[in-house]
Amino acid sequence: MIKNYFKIALRNLWKDKTFTFLNILGITVAFSVAILLSMYALFELSYDDFHENNNSIYQVYSTEQLPDGPEVSTSKSVPFADALQEEVPGVKKITRFNGKGVLVISEDKELRMTAAYVDPDFFSIFSFPVVEGKKVNPIGEKSGVAISEYAANRIFGSSDVVGKSITVITEGEERPFTISAIVADMPNNSSIQFDLALNFTNQADFSYADNVGRWDKENHEVYMQLNSGLSPQEFEQTTNTFTNNHYKGEMARFKRDGAQPDASGNFKQIRLFPFKDVHFASERDGNITAKRMWPYMVLGISLLIILIAGVNFVNMSIAKSAQRLREVGMRKTLGAGKSQLFFQFWGESILVFLASVGLATLVAGALLELFQTLFQTRANFSSVTNTEMILGLFLCLLIITLVAGGYPALLLSRLGTIQALKGKIEMSGKNRLRDGLIVIQFGIAILLISGTLVLNNQLEFMRSKDLGFNKDQVVAFALNGKREDAQAMQLIRDELSGDLGIISITASNNILGLGKDGSRSTSVVGFEYKGREVLTNILMVDYDYIETLGLDLSRGRSFDRNFATDSLAVVINETMASQLQEESALNTKIDLEESGSFNVVGVIRDYHFQDLDKEIEPLTLFLKPNWNMRYAYVKVAPQNAVSSFEKIEAAWKKIEPNATFTGSFLDENIERTLRRERTMTTLITSGSVIAIILSCIGLFAMSMLLVSQRRKEIGIRKVIGASVGKITLLLTSDFLKLVGIAFLIATPISWYLSSTWLENYALRIDLSLWVFISAGIIALLIAIVTISFKTINAATANPVKSLKTE
């Protein structure tokens, strides 16, 4: 019997090739997109789930009650981890973690790599297996280094390198190490990525040795594993004594400066954040929370696209069902039961869906590389090919075929024999199902179109925003060579001096935007000023930094080589000036205890030195030309920008022939910081286009059904004098009303989602009703164009032909 069902299903599908092709095309497009989007979302959601101790690993952070409100601090001091383990019960294992860029030297190779400075417990807390060498405590010896398989092959061309030596330069200090272990390459979905793992004590003196015993210098993260049976909330409650012992003075300053305690009466609270949620961490109101909105939104869009495809299938099946009514009547006359008819028609649906899913898998595979490039993701088919996902996909397919294919099959199988032989199908309930499906389709389309418009407007707003510095004519690159930064900067100036295309050269210890090396950092210090504590971001700069970046001075002057005292001078931004609460910030003094007292010589207008989704914070510039600068900036003439860039690259390669040139214009760096927004815009736009295409297919199918049902009415109206315009309006008005209802339902939902998303940005557009009206108009125009193909054709047809039809 099943074989017979299969043969009949194939014959029926082949007989109506156009109908079958449109169905398979729509479902294939929907499923191929859904597979790629689900792959991306599930890859994101799988971050860090490979660690065996995942459910007991936490990042330690603090909530501090400051005068301006609660803030989060993830940085910890050198003695913090050991003291926490000794003084607070419940810490099973603990490790400090400081990730840094280093230069690895081996014979004639100089390679820029990422190093993780960690404690020995690191490898027993996290599941980064050692494949060769010392498997237990691979960095227990200070002279030992564990490197990844990728790093081993990059340095030596082989992973069989245990016992070999390398030289590591970090923060200006050069040290030799012996390779003690080879670590398996980190999975793509790991939040922690490193090429080398070194003992935490191997950092430069100003990062480690100078801070041993100091609780006021915080520069690294801390991760710990809780004892089994202990909840993070229980652990947090036991840390109050520890906090009071080690941060008593700091909390007294918070209280003195007007800060308000939390609900438990604490001014500083140690908290734990699950490591499995670190990839989704978001700081707000003094707490870190996990926000998985983005991957769930991607999953939601994939489900919406499948929903539209399923709706289309139902609509098109019903639209074509009139051609098979007499077949149903004849089969019932010959004794076929309802279940036999149902499984016959449902079997055809299953074949269509199975063929579509097979084609969709092939299409998704063909587009995978392009998808990875477009969305800058490492997601692949392994993200969705585990047992759970395959079972989930099978169950999803079963449900979709039951709903999308089962309803038309049930509708046809329940027809009475006489009714079927007459070739008439009656839709009960005034076509509520059909109308509801159209509202759903266009509601989704309007939601995605409005989302696209909002995202595009926000992205363009951030791109065109005046950031307060010159981003178009400044080239920035990492000082990632073997030479000391001050020496490298002098050689760069010597090489480029006299070139008319080079306007000015400077350096700083941080990058604006996101450079090609992908490295950024933040340094914050606090100091006492007139009986209260003031916090500021700090930036070490070379001469000409303000001039090179085109920063505007609102008061005072810039750093000047003619002033020898500028080594003890600072320039602050306006937000920092307001923090000092002085009528004139010029000539005020900032006392940084051990570093000395610094005189404010200038105030610059606020500029965006951090991500664009943050408010501008206080900033203090220190003149430190001999500091570990890390990044060079070169301002070029606009008319020679391309040739000047090439000269800068050539100069760097001459100075550091073995170092990679990572130069880019600052506007490119800003674009990199907007990668998430660009990805979201591309995703929503693609989803909108696909949703619109699928909705048009469904609407076209419904217009076919309408014209088929009202063909005789159309002929009569034409005979008694109705014009083509009136008939077209008659046929389209019902559909356009449904699009209007979809607009009324989708607009408030879209407004809420858009406003919620925009709250994440300090720089954001103001939502306008016209954005959503435009989305509705676009959907309406698309609906009119889609319906018109069939309705105008029916309205202009010969009425005699329509009246002959029964």
mmCIF file with all atom_site columns, C-alpha atoms in Angstrom, residues 416-513:
data_model
loop_
_atom_site.group_PDB
_atom_site.id
_atom_site.type_symbol
_atom_site.label_atom_id
_atom_site.label_alt_id
_atom_site.label_comp_id
_atom_site.label_asym_id
_atom_site.label_entity_id
_atom_site.label_seq_id
_atom_site.pdbx_PDB_ins_code
_atom_site.Cartn_x
_atom_site.Cartn_y
_atom_site.Cartn_z
_atom_site.occupancy
_atom_site.B_iso_or_equiv
_atom_site.pdbx_formal_charge
_atom_site.auth_seq_id
_atom_site.auth_comp_id
_atom_site.auth_asym_id
_atom_site.auth_atom_id
_atom_site.pdbx_PDB_model_num
ATOM 1  C CA . GLY A 1 416 ? -18.501 14.735 0.866  1.00 0.00 ? 416 GLY A CA 1
ATOM 2  C CA . THR A 1 417 ? -18.646 12.542 -2.221 1.00 0.00 ? 417 THR A CA 1
ATOM 3  C CA . ILE A 1 418 ? -21.360 14.609 -4.013 1.00 0.00 ? 418 ILE A CA 1
ATOM 4  C CA . GLN A 1 419 ? -19.655 17.890 -3.131 1.00 0.00 ? 419 GLN A CA 1
ATOM 5  C CA . ALA A 1 420 ? -16.318 16.594 -4.451 1.00 0.00 ? 420 ALA A CA 1
ATOM 6  C CA . LEU A 1 421 ? -17.849 15.268 -7.697 1.00 0.00 ? 421 LEU A CA 1
ATOM 7  C CA . LYS A 1 422 ? -19.392 18.710 -8.289 1.00 0.00 ? 422 LYS A CA 1
ATOM 8  C CA . GLY A 1 423 ? -15.879 20.149 -8.061 1.00 0.00 ? 423 GLY A CA 1
ATOM 9  C CA . LYS A 1 424 ? -16.714 22.659 -5.356 1.00 0.00 ? 424 LYS A CA 1
ATOM 10 C CA . ILE A 1 425 ? -14.943 23.341 -2.105 1.00 0.00 ? 425 ILE A CA 1
ATOM 11 C CA . GLU A 1 426 ? -16.538 25.405 0.636  1.00 0.00 ? 426 GLU A CA 1
ATOM 12 C CA . MET A 1 427 ? -14.287 27.255 3.036  1.00 0.00 ? 427 MET A CA 1
ATOM 13 C CA . SER A 1 428 ? -16.070 27.548 6.364  1.00 0.00 ? 428 SER A CA 1
ATOM 14 C CA . GLY A 1 429 ? -15.728 30.363 8.848  1.00 0.00 ? 429 GLY A CA 1
ATOM 15 C CA . LYS A 1 430 ? -15.544 33.077 6.179  1.00 0.00 ? 430 LYS A CA 1
ATOM 16 C CA . ASN A 1 431 ? -11.990 32.048 5.301  1.00 0.00 ? 431 ASN A CA 1
ATOM 17 C CA . ARG A 1 432 ? -10.694 32.947 8.751  1.00 0.00 ? 432 ARG A CA 1
ATOM 18 C CA . LEU A 1 433 ? -7.760  30.571 8.394  1.00 0.00 ? 433 LEU A CA 1
ATOM 19 C CA . ARG A 1 434 ? -6.739  32.050 5.053  1.00 0.00 ? 434 ARG A CA 1
ATOM 20 C CA . ASP A 1 435 ? -7.042  35.586 6.380  1.00 0.00 ? 435 ASP A CA 1
ATOM 21 C CA . GLY A 1 436 ? -5.147  34.732 9.540  1.00 0.00 ? 436 GLY A CA 1
ATOM 22 C CA . LEU A 1 437 ? -2.300  33.195 7.558  1.00 0.00 ? 437 LEU A CA 1
ATOM 23 C CA . ILE A 1 438 ? -1.989  36.289 5.366  1.00 0.00 ? 438 ILE A CA 1
ATOM 24 C CA . VAL A 1 439 ? -1.968  38.538 8.444  1.00 0.00 ? 439 VAL A CA 1
ATOM 25 C CA . ILE A 1 440 ? 0.794   36.386 9.967  1.00 0.00 ? 440 ILE A CA 1
ATOM 26 C CA . GLN A 1 441 ? 2.837   36.466 6.781  1.00 0.00 ? 441 GLN A CA 1
ATOM 27 C CA . PHE A 1 442 ? 2.712   40.193 6.278  1.00 0.00 ? 442 PHE A CA 1
ATOM 28 C CA . GLY A 1 443 ? 2.982   40.897 9.995  1.00 0.00 ? 443 GLY A CA 1
ATOM 29 C CA . ILE A 1 444 ? 6.324   39.079 9.967  1.00 0.00 ? 444 ILE A CA 1
ATOM 30 C CA . ALA A 1 445 ? 7.363   40.889 6.787  1.00 0.00 ? 445 ALA A CA 1
ATOM 31 C CA . ILE A 1 446 ? 6.484   44.317 8.243  1.00 0.00 ? 446 ILE A CA 1
ATOM 32 C CA . LEU A 1 447 ? 8.309   43.436 11.476 1.00 0.00 ? 447 LEU A CA 1
ATOM 33 C CA . LEU A 1 448 ? 11.468  42.536 9.577  1.00 0.00 ? 448 LEU A CA 1
ATOM 34 C CA . ILE A 1 449 ? 11.226  45.506 7.180  1.00 0.00 ? 449 ILE A CA 1
ATOM 35 C CA . SER A 1 450 ? 10.859  47.988 10.039 1.00 0.00 ? 450 SER A CA 1
ATOM 36 C CA . GLY A 1 451 ? 13.719  46.276 11.876 1.00 0.00 ? 451 GLY A CA 1
ATOM 37 C CA . THR A 1 452 ? 15.866  46.675 8.765  1.00 0.00 ? 452 THR A CA 1
ATOM 38 C CA . LEU A 1 453 ? 15.046  50.379 8.530  1.00 0.00 ? 453 LEU A CA 1
ATOM 39 C CA . VAL A 1 454 ? 15.805  50.996 12.221 1.00 0.00 ? 454 VAL A CA 1
ATOM 40 C CA . LEU A 1 455 ? 19.080  49.071 12.081 1.00 0.00 ? 455 LEU A CA 1
ATOM 41 C CA . ASN A 1 456 ? 20.200  50.846 8.908  1.00 0.00 ? 456 ASN A CA 1
ATOM 42 C CA . ASN A 1 457 ? 19.379  54.242 10.392 1.00 0.00 ? 457 ASN A CA 1
ATOM 43 C CA . GLN A 1 458 ? 21.238  53.465 13.629 1.00 0.00 ? 458 GLN A CA 1
ATOM 44 C CA . LEU A 1 459 ? 24.273  52.098 11.780 1.00 0.00 ? 459 LEU A CA 1
ATOM 45 C CA . GLU A 1 460 ? 24.409  55.113 9.476  1.00 0.00 ? 460 GLU A CA 1
ATOM 46 C CA . PHE A 1 461 ? 23.992  57.432 12.465 1.00 0.00 ? 461 PHE A CA 1
ATOM 47 C CA . MET A 1 462 ? 26.979  55.849 14.209 1.00 0.00 ? 462 MET A CA 1
ATOM 48 C CA . ARG A 1 463 ? 29.058  55.892 11.035 1.00 0.00 ? 463 ARG A CA 1
ATOM 49 C CA . SER A 1 464 ? 28.381  59.563 10.294 1.00 0.00 ? 464 SER A CA 1
ATOM 50 C CA . LYS A 1 465 ? 28.585  60.770 13.910 1.00 0.00 ? 465 LYS A CA 1
ATOM 51 C CA . ASP A 1 466 ? 31.310  63.305 14.648 1.00 0.00 ? 466 ASP A CA 1
ATOM 52 C CA . LEU A 1 467 ? 33.531  61.298 17.000 1.00 0.00 ? 467 LEU A CA 1
ATOM 53 C CA . GLY A 1 468 ? 35.626  64.276 17.989 1.00 0.00 ? 468 GLY A CA 1
ATOM 54 C CA . PHE A 1 469 ? 38.808  63.185 16.176 1.00 0.00 ? 469 PHE A CA 1
ATOM 55 C CA . ASN A 1 470 ? 40.137  62.927 12.626 1.00 0.00 ? 470 ASN A CA 1
ATOM 56 C CA . LYS A 1 471 ? 39.402  59.383 11.495 1.00 0.00 ? 471 LYS A CA 1
ATOM 57 C CA . ASP A 1 472 ? 39.867  59.843 7.731  1.00 0.00 ? 472 ASP A CA 1
ATOM 58 C CA . GLN A 1 473 ? 43.491  60.932 7.389  1.00 0.00 ? 473 GLN A CA 1
ATOM 59 C CA . VAL A 1 474 ? 45.174  59.053 10.236 1.00 0.00 ? 474 VAL A CA 1
ATOM 60 C CA . VAL A 1 475 ? 46.890  55.671 9.811  1.00 0.00 ? 475 VAL A CA 1
ATOM 61 C CA . ALA A 1 476 ? 47.357  53.604 12.981 1.00 0.00 ? 476 ALA A CA 1
ATOM 62 C CA . PHE A 1 477 ? 49.468  50.460 13.370 1.00 0.00 ? 477 PHE A CA 1
ATOM 63 C CA . ALA A 1 478 ? 50.827  48.287 16.161 1.00 0.00 ? 478 ALA A CA 1
ATOM 64 C CA . LEU A 1 479 ? 54.447  48.624 17.261 1.00 0.00 ? 479 LEU A CA 1
ATOM 65 C CA . ASN A 1 480 ? 54.780  44.843 17.257 1.00 0.00 ? 480 ASN A CA 1
ATOM 66 C CA . GLY A 1 481 ? 58.441  44.497 16.390 1.00 0.00 ? 481 GLY A CA 1
ATOM 67 C CA . LYS A 1 482 ? 61.530  43.550 18.368 1.00 0.00 ? 482 LYS A CA 1
ATOM 68 C CA . ARG A 1 483 ? 62.772  47.102 18.960 1.00 0.00 ? 483 ARG A CA 1
ATOM 69 C CA . GLU A 1 484 ? 61.788  49.189 21.945 1.00 0.00 ? 484 GLU A CA 1
ATOM 70 C CA . ASP A 1 485 ? 58.796  51.375 21.120 1.00 0.00 ? 485 ASP A CA 1
ATOM 71 C CA . ALA A 1 486 ? 60.609  54.696 21.662 1.00 0.00 ? 486 ALA A CA 1
ATOM 72 C CA . GLN A 1 487 ? 63.450  53.598 19.363 1.00 0.00 ? 487 GLN A CA 1
ATOM 73 C CA . ALA A 1 488 ? 60.988  52.341 16.737 1.00 0.00 ? 488 ALA A CA 1
ATOM 74 C CA . MET A 1 489 ? 59.097  55.665 16.836 1.00 0.00 ? 489 MET A CA 1
ATOM 75 C CA . GLN A 1 490 ? 62.313  57.667 16.328 1.00 0.00 ? 490 GLN A CA 1
ATOM 76 C CA . LEU A 1 491 ? 63.263  55.487 13.348 1.00 0.00 ? 491 LEU A CA 1
ATOM 77 C CA . ILE A 1 492 ? 59.772  55.951 11.864 1.00 0.00 ? 492 ILE A CA 1
ATOM 78 C CA . ARG A 1 493 ? 60.115  59.714 12.171 1.00 0.00 ? 493 ARG A CA 1
ATOM 79 C CA . ASP A 1 494 ? 63.559  59.559 10.536 1.00 0.00 ? 494 ASP A CA 1
ATOM 80 C CA . GLU A 1 495 ? 62.309  57.420 7.639  1.00 0.00 ? 495 GLU A CA 1
ATOM 81 C CA . LEU A 1 496 ? 59.263  59.589 6.912  1.00 0.00 ? 496 LEU A CA 1
ATOM 82 C CA . SER A 1 497 ? 60.770  62.999 7.577  1.00 0.00 ? 497 SER A CA 1
ATOM 83 C CA . GLY A 1 498 ? 60.682  65.357 4.616  1.00 0.00 ? 498 GLY A CA 1
ATOM 84 C CA . ASP A 1 499 ? 57.823  63.483 2.913  1.00 0.00 ? 499 ASP A CA 1
ATOM 85 C CA . LEU A 1 500 ? 55.218  66.066 1.907  1.00 0.00 ? 500 LEU A CA 1
ATOM 86 C CA . GLY A 1 501 ? 52.435  63.488 2.275  1.00 0.00 ? 501 GLY A CA 1
ATOM 87 C CA . ILE A 1 502 ? 53.215  62.968 5.975  1.00 0.00 ? 502 ILE A CA 1
ATOM 88 C CA . ILE A 1 503 ? 51.849  65.733 8.211  1.00 0.00 ? 503 ILE A CA 1
ATOM 89 C CA . SER A 1 504 ? 52.587  64.476 11.740 1.00 0.00 ? 504 SER A CA 1
ATOM 90 C CA . ILE A 1 505 ? 53.559  61.353 13.692 1.00 0.00 ? 505 ILE A CA 1
ATOM 91 C CA . THR A 1 506 ? 52.725  60.328 17.259 1.00 0.00 ? 506 THR A CA 1
ATOM 92 C CA . ALA A 1 507 ? 52.023  57.296 19.451 1.00 0.00 ? 507 ALA A CA 1
ATOM 93 C CA . SER A 1 508 ? 49.971  56.097 22.409 1.00 0.00 ? 508 SER A CA 1
ATOM 94 C CA . ASN A 1 509 ? 49.545  52.972 24.483 1.00 0.00 ? 509 ASN A CA 1
ATOM 95 C CA . ASN A 1 510 ? 46.036  52.284 23.148 1.00 0.00 ? 510 ASN A CA 1
ATOM 96 C CA . ILE A 1 511 ? 44.202  52.207 19.840 1.00 0.00 ? 511 ILE A CA 1
ATOM 97 C CA . LEU A 1 512 ? 41.170  54.129 18.654 1.00 0.00 ? 512 LEU A CA 1
ATOM 98 C CA . GLY A 1 513 ? 38.504  51.810 17.308 1.00 0.00 ? 513 GLY A CA 1
#
